[in-house]
PDB file of N, CA and C in Angstrom:
ATOM      1  N   MET A   1       0.576  -1.185  -0.032  1.00 83.00           N
ATOM      2  CA  MET A   1      -0.243   0.205  -0.176  1.00 83.00           C
ATOM      3  C   MET A   1       0.830   1.415  -0.281  1.00 83.00           C
ATOM      4  N   ALA A   2       0.541   2.216  -0.711  1.00 89.00           N
ATOM      5  CA  ALA A   2       1.089   3.422  -0.478  1.00 89.00           C
ATOM      6  C   ALA A   2      -0.024   4.453  -0.493  1.00 89.00           C
ATOM      7  N   VAL A   3       0.968   5.836  -0.108  1.00 93.00           N
ATOM      8  CA  VAL A   3      -0.149   6.681   0.073  1.00 93.00           C
ATOM      9  C   VAL A   3       0.205   7.997  -1.268  1.00 93.00           C
ATOM     10  N   LEU A   4      -0.541   8.004  -2.284  1.00 92.00           N
ATOM     11  CA  LEU A   4      -0.242   9.117  -3.394  1.00 92.00           C
ATOM     12  C   LEU A   4      -1.384   9.814  -3.845  1.00 92.00           C
ATOM     13  N   PHE A   5      -0.807  11.355  -4.890  1.00 93.00           N
ATOM     14  CA  PHE A   5      -1.826  11.708  -4.719  1.00 93.00           C
ATOM     15  C   PHE A   5      -3.059  11.499  -6.270  1.00 93.00           C
ATOM     16  N   CYS A   6      -4.107  10.984  -5.722  1.00 92.00           N
ATOM     17  CA  CYS A   6      -5.157  10.456  -6.423  1.00 92.00           C
ATOM     18  C   CYS A   6      -5.707  11.686  -7.445  1.00 92.00           C
ATOM     19  N   PRO A   7      -5.677  11.442  -8.719  1.00 90.00           N
ATOM     20  CA  PRO A   7      -5.676  12.591 -10.297  1.00 90.00           C
ATOM     21  C   PRO A   7      -7.355  12.538  -9.894  1.00 90.00           C
ATOM     22  N   GLY A   8      -8.355  11.435  -9.729  1.00 90.00           N
ATOM     23  CA  GLY A   8      -9.533  11.133 -10.120  1.00 90.00           C
ATOM     24  C   GLY A   8     -10.337  11.704  -8.478  1.00 90.00           C
ATOM     25  N   CYS A   9      -9.827  11.486  -7.185  1.00 90.00           N
ATOM     26  CA  CYS A   9     -10.246  12.026  -6.099  1.00 90.00           C
ATOM     27  C   CYS A   9      -9.847  13.448  -5.833  1.00 90.00           C
ATOM     28  N   LYS A  10      -8.521  13.905  -6.314  1.00 92.00           N
ATOM     29  CA  LYS A  10      -8.155  15.220  -6.175  1.00 92.00           C
ATOM     30  C   LYS A  10      -7.059  15.656  -4.370  1.00 92.00           C
ATOM     31  N   LYS A  11      -7.142  14.258  -3.808  1.00 93.00           N
ATOM     32  CA  LYS A  11      -6.334  14.526  -2.929  1.00 93.00           C
ATOM     33  C   LYS A  11      -5.611  13.025  -2.327  1.00 93.00           C
ATOM     34  N   GLU A  12      -4.665  13.057  -1.515  1.00 95.00           N
ATOM     35  CA  GLU A  12      -3.802  11.994  -1.131  1.00 95.00           C
ATOM     36  C   GLU A  12      -4.817  10.980  -0.620  1.00 95.00           C
ATOM     37  N   MET A  13      -4.657  10.413  -1.055  1.00 94.00           N
ATOM     38  CA  MET A  13      -5.389   8.339  -0.843  1.00 94.00           C
ATOM     39  C   MET A  13      -4.331   7.368  -0.722  1.00 94.00           C
ATOM     40  N   GLU A  14      -5.046   6.581  -0.427  1.00 95.00           N
ATOM     41  CA  GLU A  14      -4.265   4.714  -0.334  1.00 95.00           C
ATOM     42  C   GLU A  14      -4.496   4.078  -1.483  1.00 95.00           C
ATOM     43  N   PHE A  15      -3.483   3.520  -2.236  1.00 96.00           N
ATOM     44  CA  PHE A  15      -3.321   3.122  -3.398  1.00 96.00           C
ATOM     45  C   PHE A  15      -2.908   1.537  -2.923  1.00 96.00           C
ATOM     46  N   LEU A  16      -3.516   0.338  -3.793  1.00 96.00           N
ATOM     47  CA  LEU A  16      -3.222  -0.436  -3.709  1.00 96.00           C
ATOM     48  C   LEU A  16      -3.072  -1.578  -4.933  1.00 96.00           C
ATOM     49  N   PRO A  17      -1.678  -2.484  -4.612  1.00 97.00           N
ATOM     50  CA  PRO A  17      -1.208  -3.034  -5.837  1.00 97.00           C
ATOM     51  C   PRO A  17      -2.325  -3.854  -6.605  1.00 97.00           C
ATOM     52  N   ILE A  18      -2.287  -3.866  -7.571  1.00 95.00           N
ATOM     53  CA  ILE A  18      -3.566  -4.815  -8.295  1.00 95.00           C
ATOM     54  C   ILE A  18      -3.841  -6.311  -7.875  1.00 95.00           C
ATOM     55  N   TYR A  19      -2.804  -7.108  -7.185  1.00 96.00           N
ATOM     56  CA  TYR A  19      -3.146  -8.173  -6.907  1.00 96.00           C
ATOM     57  C   TYR A  19      -3.925  -7.887  -5.786  1.00 96.00           C
ATOM     58  N   ARG A  20      -3.793  -6.998  -4.894  1.00 96.00           N
ATOM     59  CA  ARG A  20      -4.885  -6.658  -3.666  1.00 96.00           C
ATOM     60  C   ARG A  20      -5.876  -5.984  -3.778  1.00 96.00           C
ATOM     61  N   ALA A  21      -5.852  -4.933  -5.025  1.00 95.00           N
ATOM     62  CA  ALA A  21      -6.980  -4.514  -5.443  1.00 95.00           C
ATOM     63  C   ALA A  21      -8.249  -5.760  -5.586  1.00 95.00           C
ATOM     64  N   GLN A  22      -7.545  -6.738  -6.507  1.00 94.00           N
ATOM     65  CA  GLN A  22      -8.392  -7.929  -6.946  1.00 94.00           C
ATOM     66  C   GLN A  22      -9.007  -8.681  -6.067  1.00 94.00           C
ATOM     67  N   SER A  23      -8.023  -8.562  -4.892  1.00 93.00           N
ATOM     68  CA  SER A  23      -8.532  -9.745  -3.956  1.00 93.00           C
ATOM     69  C   SER A  23      -9.673  -8.927  -3.308  1.00 93.00           C
ATOM     70  N   LEU A  24      -9.442  -7.385  -2.817  1.00 92.00           N
ATOM     71  CA  LEU A  24     -10.063  -6.772  -2.102  1.00 92.00           C
ATOM     72  C   LEU A  24     -11.824  -6.850  -3.056  1.00 92.00           C
ATOM     73  N   ALA A  25     -11.810  -6.761  -4.312  1.00 91.00           N
ATOM     74  CA  ALA A  25     -12.887  -6.243  -4.874  1.00 91.00           C
ATOM     75  C   ALA A  25     -13.862  -7.274  -5.453  1.00 91.00           C
ATOM     76  N   GLY A  26     -13.077  -8.890  -5.106  1.00 91.00           N
ATOM     77  CA  GLY A  26     -13.545 -10.107  -5.445  1.00 91.00           C
ATOM     78  C   GLY A  26     -13.338  -9.955  -6.943  1.00 91.00           C
ATOM     79  N   VAL A  27     -12.884  -9.766  -7.893  1.00 93.00           N
ATOM     80  CA  VAL A  27     -12.859 -10.138  -8.882  1.00 93.00           C
ATOM     81  C   VAL A  27     -10.893 -10.315  -9.468  1.00 93.00           C
ATOM     82  N   CYS A  28     -11.338 -10.730 -10.816  1.00 94.00           N
ATOM     83  CA  CYS A  28      -9.812 -11.427 -11.403  1.00 94.00           C
ATOM     84  C   CYS A  28      -8.950  -9.943 -12.079  1.00 94.00           C
ATOM     85  N   ARG A  29      -7.708  -9.930 -12.216  1.00 95.00           N
ATOM     86  CA  ARG A  29      -6.954  -9.301 -12.789  1.00 95.00           C
ATOM     87  C   ARG A  29      -7.554  -8.961 -13.928  1.00 95.00           C
ATOM     88  N   ALA A  30      -7.829  -9.150 -15.030  1.00 95.00           N
ATOM     89  CA  ALA A  30      -8.601  -9.005 -15.907  1.00 95.00           C
ATOM     90  C   ALA A  30      -9.825  -7.852 -15.621  1.00 95.00           C
ATOM     91  N   THR A  31     -10.582  -8.435 -15.117  1.00 94.00           N
ATOM     92  CA  THR A  31     -11.756  -7.350 -14.548  1.00 94.00           C
ATOM     93  C   THR A  31     -10.808  -5.595 -13.853  1.00 94.00           C
ATOM     94  N   ILE A  32      -9.873  -6.315 -12.918  1.00 95.00           N
ATOM     95  CA  ILE A  32      -9.450  -4.624 -12.953  1.00 95.00           C
ATOM     96  C   ILE A  32      -9.334  -3.983 -13.807  1.00 95.00           C
ATOM     97  N   TYR A  33      -8.310  -4.353 -14.996  1.00 95.00           N
ATOM     98  CA  TYR A  33      -8.088  -4.205 -15.934  1.00 95.00           C
ATOM     99  C   TYR A  33      -9.247  -3.185 -16.975  1.00 95.00           C
ATOM    100  N   TYR A  34     -10.205  -3.965 -16.819  1.00 94.00           N
ATOM    101  CA  TYR A  34     -11.393  -3.558 -17.439  1.00 94.00           C
ATOM    102  C   TYR A  34     -11.903  -2.348 -17.077  1.00 94.00           C
ATOM    103  N   TRP A  35     -11.811  -2.327 -15.658  1.00 94.00           N
ATOM    104  CA  TRP A  35     -12.443  -1.179 -14.934  1.00 94.00           C
ATOM    105  C   TRP A  35     -11.520   0.213 -15.334  1.00 94.00           C
ATOM    106  N   ILE A  36     -10.420  -0.168 -14.937  1.00 94.00           N
ATOM    107  CA  ILE A  36      -9.062   0.889 -15.667  1.00 94.00           C
ATOM    108  C   ILE A  36      -9.327   1.442 -16.943  1.00 94.00           C
ATOM    109  N   ASP A  37      -9.516   0.910 -17.613  1.00 94.00           N
ATOM    110  CA  ASP A  37      -9.619   0.920 -19.180  1.00 94.00           C
ATOM    111  C   ASP A  37     -10.798   1.812 -19.415  1.00 94.00           C
ATOM    112  N   LYS A  38     -11.918   1.822 -18.798  1.00 93.00           N
ATOM    113  CA  LYS A  38     -13.448   2.328 -18.871  1.00 93.00           C
ATOM    114  C   LYS A  38     -13.421   3.491 -17.475  1.00 93.00           C
ATOM    115  N   GLY A  39     -12.164   3.834 -16.727  1.00 92.00           N
ATOM    116  CA  GLY A  39     -12.591   4.960 -15.985  1.00 92.00           C
ATOM    117  C   GLY A  39     -13.467   4.359 -14.904  1.00 92.00           C
ATOM    118  N   TRP A  40     -13.886   3.666 -14.734  1.00 92.00           N
ATOM    119  CA  TRP A  40     -14.476   3.294 -13.206  1.00 92.00           C
ATOM    120  C   TRP A  40     -13.885   3.192 -11.832  1.00 92.00           C
ATOM    121  N   ILE A  41     -12.287   3.123 -12.203  1.00 95.00           N
ATOM    122  CA  ILE A  41     -11.675   3.146 -10.955  1.00 95.00           C
ATOM    123  C   ILE A  41     -10.101   3.952 -11.145  1.00 95.00           C
ATOM    124  N   HIS A  42      -9.928   4.755 -10.189  1.00 95.00           N
ATOM    125  CA  HIS A  42      -8.628   5.493 -10.359  1.00 95.00           C
ATOM    126  C   HIS A  42      -7.228   4.998 -10.123  1.00 95.00           C
ATOM    127  N   TRP A  43      -6.396   5.206 -11.044  1.00 95.00           N
ATOM    128  CA  TRP A  43      -4.958   3.831 -10.850  1.00 95.00           C
ATOM    129  C   TRP A  43      -4.000   5.294 -10.975  1.00 95.00           C
ATOM    130  N   ASN A  44      -3.016   5.216 -10.304  1.00 94.00           N
ATOM    131  CA  ASN A  44      -1.886   5.690 -10.437  1.00 94.00           C
ATOM    132  C   ASN A  44      -0.223   5.011 -11.071  1.00 94.00           C
ATOM    133  N   GLN A  45       0.658   5.546 -11.820  1.00 93.00           N
ATOM    134  CA  GLN A  45       1.719   4.561 -11.814  1.00 93.00           C
ATOM    135  C   GLN A  45       3.038   5.400 -11.444  1.00 93.00           C
ATOM    136  N   LEU A  46       3.550   3.889 -10.377  1.00 93.00           N
ATOM    137  CA  LEU A  46       4.695   4.533  -9.890  1.00 93.00           C
ATOM    138  C   LEU A  46       6.329   4.670 -10.708  1.00 93.00           C
ATOM    139  N   PRO A  47       7.210   5.062 -10.264  1.00 93.00           N
ATOM    140  CA  PRO A  47       8.011   5.511 -11.539  1.00 93.00           C
ATOM    141  C   PRO A  47       8.757   4.125 -11.864  1.00 93.00           C
ATOM    142  N   SER A  48       8.683   2.526 -11.402  1.00 94.00           N
ATOM    143  CA  SER A  48       8.733   1.692 -11.688  1.00 94.00           C
ATOM    144  C   SER A  48       7.699   1.030 -12.749  1.00 94.00           C
ATOM    145  N   GLY A  49       6.508   1.997 -13.035  1.00 93.00           N
ATOM    146  CA  GLY A  49       5.916   1.460 -13.815  1.00 93.00           C
ATOM    147  C   GLY A  49       4.882   0.046 -13.137  1.00 93.00           C
ATOM    148  N   ARG A  50       5.080   0.019 -11.988  1.00 94.00           N
ATOM    149  CA  ARG A  50       3.610  -0.324 -11.815  1.00 94.00           C
ATOM    150  C   ARG A  50       2.452   0.217 -11.220  1.00 94.00           C
ATOM    151  N   ARG A  51       1.586  -0.348 -11.496  1.00 94.00           N
ATOM    152  CA  ARG A  51       0.096   0.915 -11.238  1.00 94.00           C
ATOM    153  C   ARG A  51      -0.353   0.048  -9.802  1.00 94.00           C
ATOM    154  N   MET A  52      -0.975   1.377  -9.670  1.00 96.00           N
ATOM    155  CA  MET A  52      -1.631   1.306  -7.738  1.00 96.00           C
ATOM    156  C   MET A  52      -3.175   2.090  -8.370  1.00 96.00           C
ATOM    157  N   ILE A  53      -4.057   0.986  -7.419  1.00 96.00           N
ATOM    158  CA  ILE A  53      -5.551   1.372  -7.468  1.00 96.00           C
ATOM    159  C   ILE A  53      -5.871   2.054  -6.298  1.00 96.00           C
ATOM    160  N   CYS A  54      -6.921   3.089  -6.545  1.00 96.00           N
ATOM    161  CA  CYS A  54      -6.654   3.862  -5.883  1.00 96.00           C
ATOM    162  C   CYS A  54      -8.082   3.572  -4.582  1.00 96.00           C
ATOM    163  N   ARG A  55      -7.769   3.121  -3.633  1.00 95.00           N
ATOM    164  CA  ARG A  55      -8.913   2.077  -2.751  1.00 95.00           C
ATOM    165  C   ARG A  55     -10.065   2.715  -2.573  1.00 95.00           C
ATOM    166  N   ALA A  56     -10.231   3.969  -2.783  1.00 93.00           N
ATOM    167  CA  ALA A  56     -11.213   4.770  -2.539  1.00 93.00           C
ATOM    168  C   ALA A  56     -12.285   4.383  -3.700  1.00 93.00           C
ATOM    169  N   SER A  57     -11.647   4.579  -4.698  1.00 93.00           N
ATOM    170  CA  SER A  57     -12.736   4.374  -5.379  1.00 93.00           C
ATOM    171  C   SER A  57     -13.187   2.887  -6.004  1.00 93.00           C
ATOM    172  N   LEU A  58     -12.047   2.147  -5.644  1.00 92.00           N
ATOM    173  CA  LEU A  58     -12.517   0.439  -5.822  1.00 92.00           C
ATOM    174  C   LEU A  58     -13.499   0.550  -4.923  1.00 92.00           C
ATOM    175  N   LEU A  59     -13.414   0.878  -3.779  1.00 89.00           N
ATOM    176  CA  LEU A  59     -14.652   0.247  -3.260  1.00 89.00           C
ATOM    177  C   LEU A  59     -15.721   1.558  -3.003  1.00 89.00           C
ATOM    178  N   GLY A  60     -15.842   1.990  -3.747  1.00 84.00           N
ATOM    179  CA  GLY A  60     -16.853   3.555  -3.849  1.00 84.00           C
ATOM    180  C   GLY A  60     -17.497   3.571  -5.177  1.00 84.00           C
ATOM    181  N   ALA A  61     -18.532   4.235  -5.414  1.00 47.00           N
ATOM    182  CA  ALA A  61     -19.540   4.233  -6.566  1.00 47.00           C
ATOM    183  C   ALA A  61     -19.314   3.972  -7.869  1.00 47.00           C
ATOM    184  N   ASN A  62     -17.983   4.148  -8.180  1.00 49.00           N
ATOM    185  CA  ASN A  62     -17.608   3.518  -9.690  1.00 49.00           C
ATOM    186  C   ASN A  62     -17.882   1.916  -9.063  1.00 49.00           C
ATOM    187  N   ARG A  63     -17.589   1.047  -8.315  1.00 51.00           N
ATOM    188  CA  ARG A  63     -16.712  -0.351  -8.546  1.00 51.00           C
ATOM    189  C   ARG A  63     -18.671  -0.396  -8.676  1.00 51.00           C
ATOM    190  N   THR A  64     -19.293   0.178  -7.873  1.00 55.00           N
ATOM    191  CA  THR A  64     -21.319  -0.104  -7.834  1.00 55.00           C
ATOM    192  C   THR A  64     -21.477  -0.421  -9.259  1.00 55.00           C
ATOM    193  N   ASP A  65     -21.138   0.566  -9.767  1.00 55.00           N
ATOM    194  CA  ASP A  65     -21.141   1.021 -11.531  1.00 55.00           C
ATOM    195  C   ASP A  65     -20.676  -0.086 -12.068  1.00 55.00           C
ATOM    196  N   ALA A  66     -19.792  -0.303 -11.961  1.00 55.00           N
ATOM    197  CA  ALA A  66     -19.150  -1.629 -12.549  1.00 55.00           C
ATOM    198  C   ALA A  66     -20.121  -2.572 -12.639  1.00 55.00           C
ATOM    199  N   ALA A  67     -20.257  -3.394 -10.917  1.00 59.00           N
ATOM    200  CA  ALA A  67     -21.095  -4.301 -10.821  1.00 59.00           C
ATOM    201  C   ALA A  67     -22.224  -4.255 -11.219  1.00 59.00           C
ATOM    202  N   ALA A  68     -22.784  -3.306 -11.462  1.00 59.00           N
ATOM    203  CA  ALA A  68     -24.401  -2.930 -12.455  1.00 59.00           C
ATOM    204  C   ALA A  68     -24.290  -3.639 -13.690  1.00 59.00           C
ATOM    205  N   LEU A  69     -23.436  -2.941 -14.457  1.00 54.00           N
ATOM    206  CA  LEU A  69     -23.208  -3.403 -15.867  1.00 54.00           C
ATOM    207  C   LEU A  69     -22.701  -5.154 -16.459  1.00 54.00           C
ATOM    208  N   SER A  70     -22.215  -5.353 -14.909  1.00 56.00           N
ATOM    209  CA  SER A  70     -21.226  -6.225 -14.756  1.00 56.00           C
ATOM    210  C   SER A  70     -22.723  -7.884 -14.915  1.00 56.00           C
ATOM    211  N   SER A  71     -23.564  -7.121 -14.062  1.00 57.00           N
ATOM    212  CA  SER A  71     -24.772  -8.042 -14.045  1.00 57.00           C
ATOM    213  C   SER A  71     -25.696  -7.859 -15.380  1.00 57.00           C
ATOM    214  N   SER A  72     -25.550  -6.652 -15.621  1.00 51.00           N
ATOM    215  CA  SER A  72     -26.140  -7.019 -16.736  1.00 51.00           C
ATOM    216  C   SER A  72     -25.852  -7.394 -17.964  1.00 51.00           C
ATOM    217  N   LEU A  73     -24.865  -7.734 -18.310  1.00 53.00           N
ATOM    218  CA  LEU A  73     -24.434  -8.384 -19.443  1.00 53.00           C
ATOM    219  C   LEU A  73     -24.195 -10.198 -18.965  1.00 53.00           C
ATOM    220  N   THR A  74     -24.924 -10.366 -17.849  1.00 54.00           N
ATOM    221  CA  THR A  74     -24.850 -11.991 -17.608  1.00 54.00           C
ATOM    222  C   THR A  74     -26.287 -12.223 -17.595  1.00 54.00           C
ATOM    223  N   ARG A  75     -27.027 -11.848 -18.239  1.00 53.00           N
ATOM    224  CA  ARG A  75     -28.490 -11.523 -18.270  1.00 53.00           C
ATOM    225  C   ARG A  75     -28.471 -12.008 -19.210  1.00 53.00           C
TER     226      ARG A  75
END
């Protein structure tokens, strides 16, 4: 976990590595990348190139929107 500035939240937030974000959200790695591509969760890149996920956006309203879309696709 790291504390970084989140451009989406516009303040310092906790960021998680992708493996921890997928565990917390209960989804696979591909879903995390899908949510990133759709802009449903915020992310930041470390100088090493590693992507980190904003914990607040993962647990917030954006995740709810993504879950609703996922459920509508499976019907």
